[in-house]
Amino acid sequence: MAPEQVMEGMTEVKIPPRDDIAEITRSSRDLPPAHFTYKIENFSLFSLAKIDNVESGDFVVDSYKWRLCLYPDGNKKSKGDGHVSLYLVFSDSNALPFGWEVNVNFRLFIYNQINDKYLTIQYANGRTRRFHGLKTVLGFDHLLPLSIFNDESKGYLIDDRCIFGAEIFVIKPTGKGECLSMVKEPVNSTFTWKIQNFSALDKKSLKSQVFSFGGHKWTLLVYPKGSSTEEGKSLSIFLAMEDSETLPPGRTTYALYMLRVRDQLFGKHFEKEANCHFSNSIKDWGHLNFMPLDDVNALPKGFLVNDTLAVEVQIHGITVAKEFS
């Protein structure tokens, strides 16, 4: 295993390889710790006073109380000799029931006062660690070699002052989830709407009766004389979701469907496919220029029979989402 490296400006500091740091990563960043900063002054006096370790006061992250525990000369019981050792402590002031456990992803920091950057130490690959009744302390025996830490030119200990920090992200499974499936050709997947007295209609738009599939309510929306730029030129047809307001924020329902005007004489139906992610903001979708009005009104073509137009939608597929807990 190659020596681990810490980049300090243009200087590369090599840390001797150890089996117990194989799953630890070190990186440098500009941003300070998000949750707690631990500043220590007159650092050398702690060693002279033969103080084994010091602890911060409690700080709260995600409703739990935590502390930082620092061993200035290394945690010798954990073979941390020759290093600064730093740990995250689950405070004993937390009142939790028997059998408790808290899963976290955390980072510890030490500030480089020369480069104005934070050396970040964390478990590799975003590894999650578990605190419980028998394990209330987790951290790094070999945070940084004392030979580097005590060298003022490296930037970690300046004027006998140093700064540490912590970020803690508590993993709390809510037990909630969502199951998404695609239903192909759902039951009653075809809806036909016969519009009578079509040529005498004077309404700009018509809406069919409500029908249901895929757990939602729908209608067909027809503009007999066309809509928007197609007014006077084309028949416009849309599929509309009538209960889109019931969709949770951010959720969509995808539908793949065929819009059709039936040829009531020869069975040569005119149809166009459409698809849409229906949502709170997208409630209808289809074709402005579904078919030319000249074709609709051409009696020999069989679309308009006894002044009745048969408009149809056939659902090929639709997504169905179900929440679970």
Short mmCIF file of N, CA and C in Angstrom, two decimals, residues 108-249:
data_model
loop_
_atom_site.label_atom_id
_atom_site.label_comp_id
_atom_site.label_asym_id
_atom_site.label_seq_id
_atom_site.Cartn_x
_atom_site.Cartn_y
_atom_site.Cartn_z
N LEU A 108 -14.61 14.78 10.10
CA LEU A 108 -13.90 15.62 11.05
C LEU A 108 -12.90 16.48 10.27
N PHE A 109 -12.57 17.63 10.86
CA PHE A 109 -11.77 18.62 10.15
C PHE A 109 -10.64 19.15 11.02
N ILE A 110 -9.59 19.60 10.33
CA ILE A 110 -8.55 20.39 10.98
C ILE A 110 -8.17 21.51 9.99
N TYR A 111 -8.12 22.72 10.52
CA TYR A 111 -7.96 23.90 9.68
C TYR A 111 -6.50 24.22 9.42
N ASN A 112 -6.17 24.43 8.12
CA ASN A 112 -4.83 24.87 7.74
C ASN A 112 -4.86 26.39 7.66
N GLN A 113 -4.21 27.03 8.62
CA GLN A 113 -4.29 28.48 8.76
C GLN A 113 -3.44 29.23 7.75
N ILE A 114 -2.54 28.54 7.09
CA ILE A 114 -1.72 29.18 6.05
C ILE A 114 -2.46 29.18 4.71
N ASN A 115 -3.01 28.02 4.36
CA ASN A 115 -3.69 27.88 3.07
C ASN A 115 -5.16 28.26 3.12
N ASP A 116 -5.67 28.52 4.33
CA ASP A 116 -7.09 28.84 4.51
C ASP A 116 -7.97 27.73 3.93
N LYS A 117 -7.61 26.51 4.26
CA LYS A 117 -8.38 25.35 3.81
C LYS A 117 -8.56 24.37 4.97
N TYR A 118 -9.56 23.52 4.82
CA TYR A 118 -9.86 22.54 5.86
C TYR A 118 -9.51 21.15 5.37
N LEU A 119 -8.59 20.51 6.09
CA LEU A 119 -8.29 19.12 5.82
C LEU A 119 -9.47 18.29 6.35
N THR A 120 -10.08 17.53 5.46
CA THR A 120 -11.29 16.78 5.78
C THR A 120 -10.95 15.30 5.88
N ILE A 121 -11.31 14.69 6.99
CA ILE A 121 -11.03 13.27 7.22
C ILE A 121 -12.35 12.54 7.40
N GLN A 122 -12.54 11.48 6.63
CA GLN A 122 -13.78 10.72 6.72
C GLN A 122 -13.53 9.28 6.28
N TYR A 123 -14.52 8.44 6.58
CA TYR A 123 -14.42 7.05 6.15
C TYR A 123 -14.67 6.98 4.65
N ALA A 124 -13.92 6.11 3.98
CA ALA A 124 -13.97 6.02 2.52
C ALA A 124 -15.33 5.55 2.04
N ASN A 125 -15.67 5.97 0.82
CA ASN A 125 -16.87 5.51 0.12
C ASN A 125 -18.16 5.84 0.87
N GLY A 126 -18.11 6.93 1.66
CA GLY A 126 -19.32 7.34 2.36
C GLY A 126 -19.80 6.34 3.38
N ARG A 127 -18.89 5.60 3.95
CA ARG A 127 -19.26 4.54 4.89
C ARG A 127 -20.04 5.10 6.07
N THR A 128 -21.14 4.44 6.40
CA THR A 128 -21.98 4.83 7.53
C THR A 128 -21.52 4.10 8.78
N ARG A 129 -21.48 4.82 9.90
CA ARG A 129 -21.07 4.22 11.18
C ARG A 129 -22.24 4.24 12.15
N ARG A 130 -22.24 3.26 13.06
CA ARG A 130 -23.37 3.08 13.97
C ARG A 130 -22.95 3.32 15.41
N PHE A 131 -23.59 4.30 16.03
CA PHE A 131 -23.42 4.53 17.47
C PHE A 131 -24.51 3.74 18.20
N HIS A 132 -24.14 3.14 19.32
CA HIS A 132 -25.12 2.42 20.14
C HIS A 132 -24.61 2.40 21.58
N GLY A 133 -25.33 1.72 22.45
CA GLY A 133 -25.00 1.75 23.88
C GLY A 133 -23.60 1.30 24.22
N LEU A 134 -23.04 0.40 23.41
CA LEU A 134 -21.69 -0.10 23.67
C LEU A 134 -20.64 0.56 22.79
N LYS A 135 -21.06 1.47 21.95
CA LYS A 135 -20.13 2.16 21.06
C LYS A 135 -20.58 3.61 20.93
N THR A 136 -20.06 4.46 21.80
CA THR A 136 -20.47 5.86 21.80
C THR A 136 -19.37 6.80 21.31
N VAL A 137 -18.22 6.22 20.93
CA VAL A 137 -17.10 7.03 20.45
C VAL A 137 -16.59 6.44 19.14
N LEU A 138 -16.50 7.28 18.11
CA LEU A 138 -15.96 6.87 16.82
C LEU A 138 -15.12 8.01 16.27
N GLY A 139 -14.05 7.67 15.59
CA GLY A 139 -13.20 8.72 15.03
C GLY A 139 -11.92 8.17 14.48
N PHE A 140 -10.84 8.97 14.60
CA PHE A 140 -9.61 8.67 13.92
C PHE A 140 -8.42 8.72 14.87
N ASP A 141 -7.82 7.55 15.08
CA ASP A 141 -6.63 7.47 15.95
C ASP A 141 -5.48 8.25 15.35
N HIS A 142 -5.39 8.24 14.04
CA HIS A 142 -4.27 8.87 13.34
C HIS A 142 -4.76 10.02 12.48
N LEU A 143 -5.35 11.02 13.13
CA LEU A 143 -5.87 12.16 12.39
C LEU A 143 -4.77 12.82 11.58
N LEU A 144 -3.63 13.10 12.23
CA LEU A 144 -2.51 13.74 11.57
C LEU A 144 -1.25 13.46 12.38
N PRO A 145 -0.13 13.11 11.71
CA PRO A 145 1.11 12.89 12.46
C PRO A 145 1.53 14.16 13.22
N LEU A 146 2.03 13.98 14.44
CA LEU A 146 2.49 15.12 15.23
C LEU A 146 3.65 15.85 14.56
N SER A 147 4.44 15.10 13.78
CA SER A 147 5.56 15.72 13.09
C SER A 147 5.08 16.76 12.08
N ILE A 148 3.91 16.55 11.53
CA ILE A 148 3.32 17.51 10.61
C ILE A 148 2.54 18.57 11.38
N PHE A 149 1.75 18.10 12.35
CA PHE A 149 0.90 19.02 13.10
C PHE A 149 1.72 20.08 13.85
N ASN A 150 2.82 19.67 14.46
CA ASN A 150 3.60 20.59 15.28
C ASN A 150 4.54 21.48 14.48
N ASP A 151 4.68 21.21 13.19
CA ASP A 151 5.54 22.01 12.32
C ASP A 151 4.73 23.23 11.86
N GLU A 152 5.06 24.39 12.41
CA GLU A 152 4.26 25.59 12.13
C GLU A 152 4.22 25.92 10.65
N SER A 153 5.24 25.51 9.90
CA SER A 153 5.27 25.82 8.47
C SER A 153 4.22 25.05 7.69
N LYS A 154 3.65 24.02 8.31
CA LYS A 154 2.60 23.25 7.65
C LYS A 154 1.23 23.90 7.80
N GLY A 155 1.07 24.77 8.80
CA GLY A 155 -0.14 25.57 8.88
C GLY A 155 -1.22 25.12 9.83
N TYR A 156 -1.06 23.99 10.51
CA TYR A 156 -2.12 23.49 11.37
C TYR A 156 -2.06 24.06 12.79
N LEU A 157 -0.85 24.32 13.27
CA LEU A 157 -0.66 24.89 14.60
C LEU A 157 0.13 26.18 14.46
N ILE A 158 -0.58 27.31 14.57
CA ILE A 158 0.02 28.63 14.40
C ILE A 158 -0.21 29.43 15.68
N ASP A 159 0.89 30.00 16.22
CA ASP A 159 0.81 30.77 17.47
C ASP A 159 0.15 29.94 18.57
N ASP A 160 0.47 28.64 18.56
CA ASP A 160 -0.03 27.71 19.59
C ASP A 160 -1.56 27.61 19.57
N ARG A 161 -2.13 27.82 18.39
CA ARG A 161 -3.58 27.77 18.25
C ARG A 161 -3.94 26.85 17.09
N CYS A 162 -5.00 26.06 17.27
CA CYS A 162 -5.46 25.15 16.22
C CYS A 162 -6.99 25.09 16.22
N ILE A 163 -7.54 24.64 15.11
CA ILE A 163 -9.00 24.63 14.96
C ILE A 163 -9.43 23.30 14.34
N PHE A 164 -10.38 22.66 15.01
CA PHE A 164 -10.95 21.41 14.54
C PHE A 164 -12.44 21.62 14.25
N GLY A 165 -13.08 20.61 13.64
CA GLY A 165 -14.50 20.75 13.35
C GLY A 165 -15.16 19.43 13.03
N ALA A 166 -16.48 19.48 12.88
CA ALA A 166 -17.25 18.26 12.61
C ALA A 166 -18.48 18.56 11.77
N GLU A 167 -18.81 17.61 10.92
CA GLU A 167 -20.09 17.57 10.21
C GLU A 167 -20.70 16.21 10.44
N ILE A 168 -21.98 16.19 10.76
CA ILE A 168 -22.65 14.94 11.11
C ILE A 168 -23.96 14.84 10.32
N PHE A 169 -24.14 13.74 9.63
CA PHE A 169 -25.36 13.51 8.88
C PHE A 169 -26.00 12.23 9.39
N VAL A 170 -27.10 12.40 10.10
CA VAL A 170 -27.79 11.27 10.72
C VAL A 170 -28.70 10.60 9.69
N ILE A 171 -28.57 9.28 9.60
CA ILE A 171 -29.40 8.50 8.68
C ILE A 171 -30.62 8.01 9.45
N LYS A 172 -31.79 8.54 9.10
CA LYS A 172 -33.03 8.15 9.78
C LYS A 172 -34.00 7.58 8.75
N PRO A 173 -34.02 6.25 8.60
CA PRO A 173 -35.00 5.67 7.67
C PRO A 173 -36.42 6.00 8.11
N THR A 174 -37.20 6.55 7.21
CA THR A 174 -38.58 6.91 7.54
C THR A 174 -39.53 5.74 7.37
N GLY A 175 -39.08 4.72 6.63
CA GLY A 175 -39.97 3.60 6.36
C GLY A 175 -40.95 3.89 5.24
N LYS A 176 -40.88 5.09 4.69
CA LYS A 176 -41.79 5.46 3.62
C LYS A 176 -41.13 5.26 2.27
N GLY A 177 -41.95 4.94 1.29
CA GLY A 177 -41.41 4.74 -0.04
C GLY A 177 -42.51 4.82 -1.07
N GLU A 178 -42.12 4.57 -2.30
CA GLU A 178 -43.06 4.62 -3.41
C GLU A 178 -42.74 3.52 -4.39
N CYS A 179 -43.77 2.83 -4.83
CA CYS A 179 -43.62 1.78 -5.83
C CYS A 179 -44.22 2.29 -7.14
N LEU A 180 -43.41 2.34 -8.18
CA LEU A 180 -43.85 2.83 -9.49
C LEU A 180 -43.87 1.66 -10.46
N SER A 181 -44.99 1.49 -11.16
CA SER A 181 -45.09 0.43 -12.15
C SER A 181 -45.74 0.99 -13.42
N MET A 182 -45.45 0.34 -14.51
CA MET A 182 -46.06 0.70 -15.79
C MET A 182 -47.11 -0.35 -16.13
N VAL A 183 -48.35 0.09 -16.30
CA VAL A 183 -49.44 -0.81 -16.65
C VAL A 183 -49.67 -0.74 -18.15
N LYS A 184 -49.54 -1.87 -18.82
CA LYS A 184 -49.72 -1.91 -20.26
C LYS A 184 -51.16 -2.30 -20.59
N GLU A 185 -51.77 -1.53 -21.48
CA GLU A 185 -53.15 -1.77 -21.89
C GLU A 185 -54.05 -2.05 -20.68
N PRO A 186 -54.24 -1.05 -19.81
CA PRO A 186 -55.05 -1.26 -18.61
C PRO A 186 -56.48 -1.66 -18.95
N VAL A 187 -57.19 -2.20 -17.95
CA VAL A 187 -58.58 -2.60 -18.13
C VAL A 187 -59.41 -1.39 -18.58
N ASN A 188 -60.34 -1.65 -19.50
CA ASN A 188 -61.16 -0.57 -20.06
C ASN A 188 -60.28 0.56 -20.61
N SER A 189 -59.31 0.15 -21.44
CA SER A 189 -58.31 1.11 -21.91
C SER A 189 -58.79 1.97 -23.07
N THR A 190 -59.98 1.69 -23.59
CA THR A 190 -60.50 2.48 -24.71
C THR A 190 -61.79 3.18 -24.32
N PHE A 191 -61.84 4.46 -24.60
CA PHE A 191 -63.04 5.25 -24.35
C PHE A 191 -63.46 5.92 -25.65
N THR A 192 -64.74 5.75 -26.00
CA THR A 192 -65.27 6.33 -27.24
C THR A 192 -66.35 7.36 -26.90
N TRP A 193 -66.25 8.49 -27.54
CA TRP A 193 -67.19 9.59 -27.30
C TRP A 193 -67.84 9.96 -28.64
N LYS A 194 -69.16 9.81 -28.70
CA LYS A 194 -69.89 10.17 -29.91
C LYS A 194 -70.49 11.56 -29.74
N ILE A 195 -70.04 12.48 -30.58
CA ILE A 195 -70.48 13.88 -30.52
C ILE A 195 -71.56 14.08 -31.58
N GLN A 196 -72.77 14.29 -31.13
CA GLN A 196 -73.89 14.46 -32.06
C GLN A 196 -74.06 15.92 -32.48
N ASN A 197 -74.78 16.09 -33.61
CA ASN A 197 -75.03 17.44 -34.15
C ASN A 197 -73.72 18.23 -34.27
N PHE A 198 -72.71 17.55 -34.75
CA PHE A 198 -71.37 18.12 -34.78
C PHE A 198 -71.29 19.39 -35.62
N SER A 199 -71.92 19.39 -36.79
CA SER A 199 -71.79 20.53 -37.69
C SER A 199 -72.52 21.76 -37.16
N ALA A 200 -73.45 21.56 -36.21
CA ALA A 200 -74.21 22.69 -35.68
C ALA A 200 -73.61 23.26 -34.40
N LEU A 201 -72.52 22.67 -33.93
CA LEU A 201 -71.93 23.12 -32.67
C LEU A 201 -71.40 24.54 -32.79
N ASP A 202 -71.71 25.36 -31.78
CA ASP A 202 -71.18 26.72 -31.79
C ASP A 202 -70.25 26.98 -30.61
N LYS A 203 -69.96 25.95 -29.83
CA LYS A 203 -69.04 26.09 -28.71
C LYS A 203 -67.60 25.98 -29.20
N LYS A 204 -66.73 26.77 -28.56
CA LYS A 204 -65.32 26.73 -28.95
C LYS A 204 -64.68 25.40 -28.59
N SER A 205 -65.08 24.84 -27.44
CA SER A 205 -64.52 23.56 -27.03
C SER A 205 -65.60 22.71 -26.37
N LEU A 206 -65.38 21.40 -26.40
CA LEU A 206 -66.30 20.43 -25.78
C LEU A 206 -65.49 19.48 -24.91
N LYS A 207 -66.12 19.06 -23.82
CA LYS A 207 -65.46 18.11 -22.93
C LYS A 207 -66.38 16.91 -22.74
N SER A 208 -65.79 15.71 -22.83
CA SER A 208 -66.57 14.48 -22.70
C SER A 208 -66.96 14.24 -21.24
N GLN A 209 -67.75 13.22 -21.03
CA GLN A 209 -68.02 12.78 -19.67
C GLN A 209 -66.73 12.22 -19.08
N VAL A 210 -66.67 12.16 -17.76
CA VAL A 210 -65.47 11.67 -17.08
C VAL A 210 -65.41 10.15 -17.17
N PHE A 211 -64.23 9.63 -17.45
CA PHE A 211 -63.99 8.18 -17.43
C PHE A 211 -62.73 7.92 -16.62
N SER A 212 -62.52 6.69 -16.21
CA SER A 212 -61.41 6.36 -15.30
C SER A 212 -60.52 5.26 -15.86
N PHE A 213 -59.23 5.41 -15.62
CA PHE A 213 -58.26 4.33 -15.80
C PHE A 213 -56.98 4.73 -15.09
N GLY A 214 -56.21 3.74 -14.68
CA GLY A 214 -54.94 3.98 -13.99
C GLY A 214 -55.10 4.71 -12.67
N GLY A 215 -56.31 4.62 -12.06
CA GLY A 215 -56.52 5.27 -10.77
C GLY A 215 -56.79 6.75 -10.86
N HIS A 216 -57.00 7.28 -12.07
CA HIS A 216 -57.27 8.71 -12.24
C HIS A 216 -58.50 8.92 -13.11
N LYS A 217 -59.02 10.15 -13.05
CA LYS A 217 -60.19 10.55 -13.82
C LYS A 217 -59.74 11.38 -15.02
N TRP A 218 -60.38 11.12 -16.17
CA TRP A 218 -59.95 11.74 -17.41
C TRP A 218 -61.15 12.22 -18.21
N THR A 219 -60.88 13.09 -19.16
CA THR A 219 -61.88 13.49 -20.16
C THR A 219 -61.16 13.68 -21.49
N LEU A 220 -61.95 13.67 -22.56
CA LEU A 220 -61.44 14.09 -23.87
C LEU A 220 -61.87 15.53 -24.09
N LEU A 221 -60.96 16.32 -24.59
CA LEU A 221 -61.21 17.73 -24.86
C LEU A 221 -61.09 17.95 -26.37
N VAL A 222 -62.17 18.44 -26.98
CA VAL A 222 -62.21 18.61 -28.43
C VAL A 222 -62.54 20.07 -28.78
N TYR A 223 -61.80 20.59 -29.74
CA TYR A 223 -62.08 21.92 -30.31
C TYR A 223 -62.60 21.67 -31.73
N PRO A 224 -63.94 21.73 -31.93
CA PRO A 224 -64.52 21.39 -33.23
C PRO A 224 -63.98 22.20 -34.39
N LYS A 225 -63.64 23.46 -34.15
CA LYS A 225 -63.13 24.32 -35.21
C LYS A 225 -61.64 24.60 -35.06
N GLY A 226 -60.99 23.83 -34.19
CA GLY A 226 -59.55 24.02 -33.98
C GLY A 226 -59.23 25.00 -32.88
N SER A 227 -58.04 24.92 -32.37
CA SER A 227 -57.62 25.80 -31.27
C SER A 227 -56.33 26.52 -31.64
N SER A 228 -56.19 27.73 -31.09
CA SER A 228 -54.96 28.52 -31.24
C SER A 228 -54.63 28.73 -32.72
N THR A 229 -53.44 28.37 -33.11
CA THR A 229 -52.98 28.62 -34.48
C THR A 229 -53.68 27.75 -35.51
N GLU A 230 -54.39 26.70 -35.04
CA GLU A 230 -55.07 25.79 -35.96
C GLU A 230 -56.55 26.10 -36.09
N GLU A 231 -56.99 27.20 -35.48
CA GLU A 231 -58.41 27.55 -35.54
C GLU A 231 -58.82 27.79 -37.00
N GLY A 232 -59.93 27.13 -37.37
CA GLY A 232 -60.44 27.24 -38.73
C GLY A 232 -59.75 26.31 -39.71
N LYS A 233 -58.74 25.57 -39.27
CA LYS A 233 -57.99 24.70 -40.18
C LYS A 233 -58.04 23.22 -39.78
N SER A 234 -57.95 22.97 -38.45
CA SER A 234 -57.82 21.59 -38.01
C SER A 234 -58.74 21.29 -36.84
N LEU A 235 -59.04 20.02 -36.68
CA LEU A 235 -59.70 19.54 -35.48
C LEU A 235 -58.62 19.34 -34.41
N SER A 236 -58.85 19.87 -33.21
CA SER A 236 -57.87 19.74 -32.12
C SER A 236 -58.44 18.80 -31.06
N ILE A 237 -57.62 17.83 -30.63
CA ILE A 237 -58.07 16.83 -29.65
C ILE A 237 -57.00 16.67 -28.58
N PHE A 238 -57.44 16.60 -27.32
CA PHE A 238 -56.53 16.46 -26.18
C PHE A 238 -57.11 15.45 -25.18
N LEU A 239 -56.21 14.79 -24.47
CA LEU A 239 -56.58 14.00 -23.31
C LEU A 239 -56.31 14.85 -22.08
N ALA A 240 -57.30 14.95 -21.17
CA ALA A 240 -57.15 15.81 -19.99
C ALA A 240 -57.29 14.99 -18.70
N MET A 241 -56.38 15.23 -17.78
CA MET A 241 -56.48 14.62 -16.45
C MET A 241 -57.32 15.54 -15.57
N GLU A 242 -58.45 15.03 -15.10
CA GLU A 242 -59.39 15.85 -14.36
C GLU A 242 -59.07 15.95 -12.87
N ASP A 243 -58.26 15.05 -12.35
CA ASP A 243 -57.94 15.08 -10.92
C ASP A 243 -56.45 15.29 -10.67
N SER A 244 -55.81 16.08 -11.54
CA SER A 244 -54.37 16.30 -11.40
C SER A 244 -54.01 16.97 -10.08
N GLU A 245 -54.97 17.69 -9.48
CA GLU A 245 -54.69 18.35 -8.21
C GLU A 245 -54.48 17.36 -7.07
N THR A 246 -54.86 16.10 -7.29
CA THR A 246 -54.67 15.08 -6.25
C THR A 246 -53.25 14.50 -6.27
N LEU A 247 -52.49 14.81 -7.31
CA LEU A 247 -51.11 14.32 -7.38
C LEU A 247 -50.26 15.01 -6.31
N PRO A 248 -49.45 14.26 -5.56
CA PRO A 248 -48.54 14.89 -4.60
C PRO A 248 -47.58 15.82 -5.33
N PRO A 249 -47.09 16.86 -4.66
CA PRO A 249 -46.14 17.78 -5.30
C PRO A 249 -44.96 17.05 -5.92
#
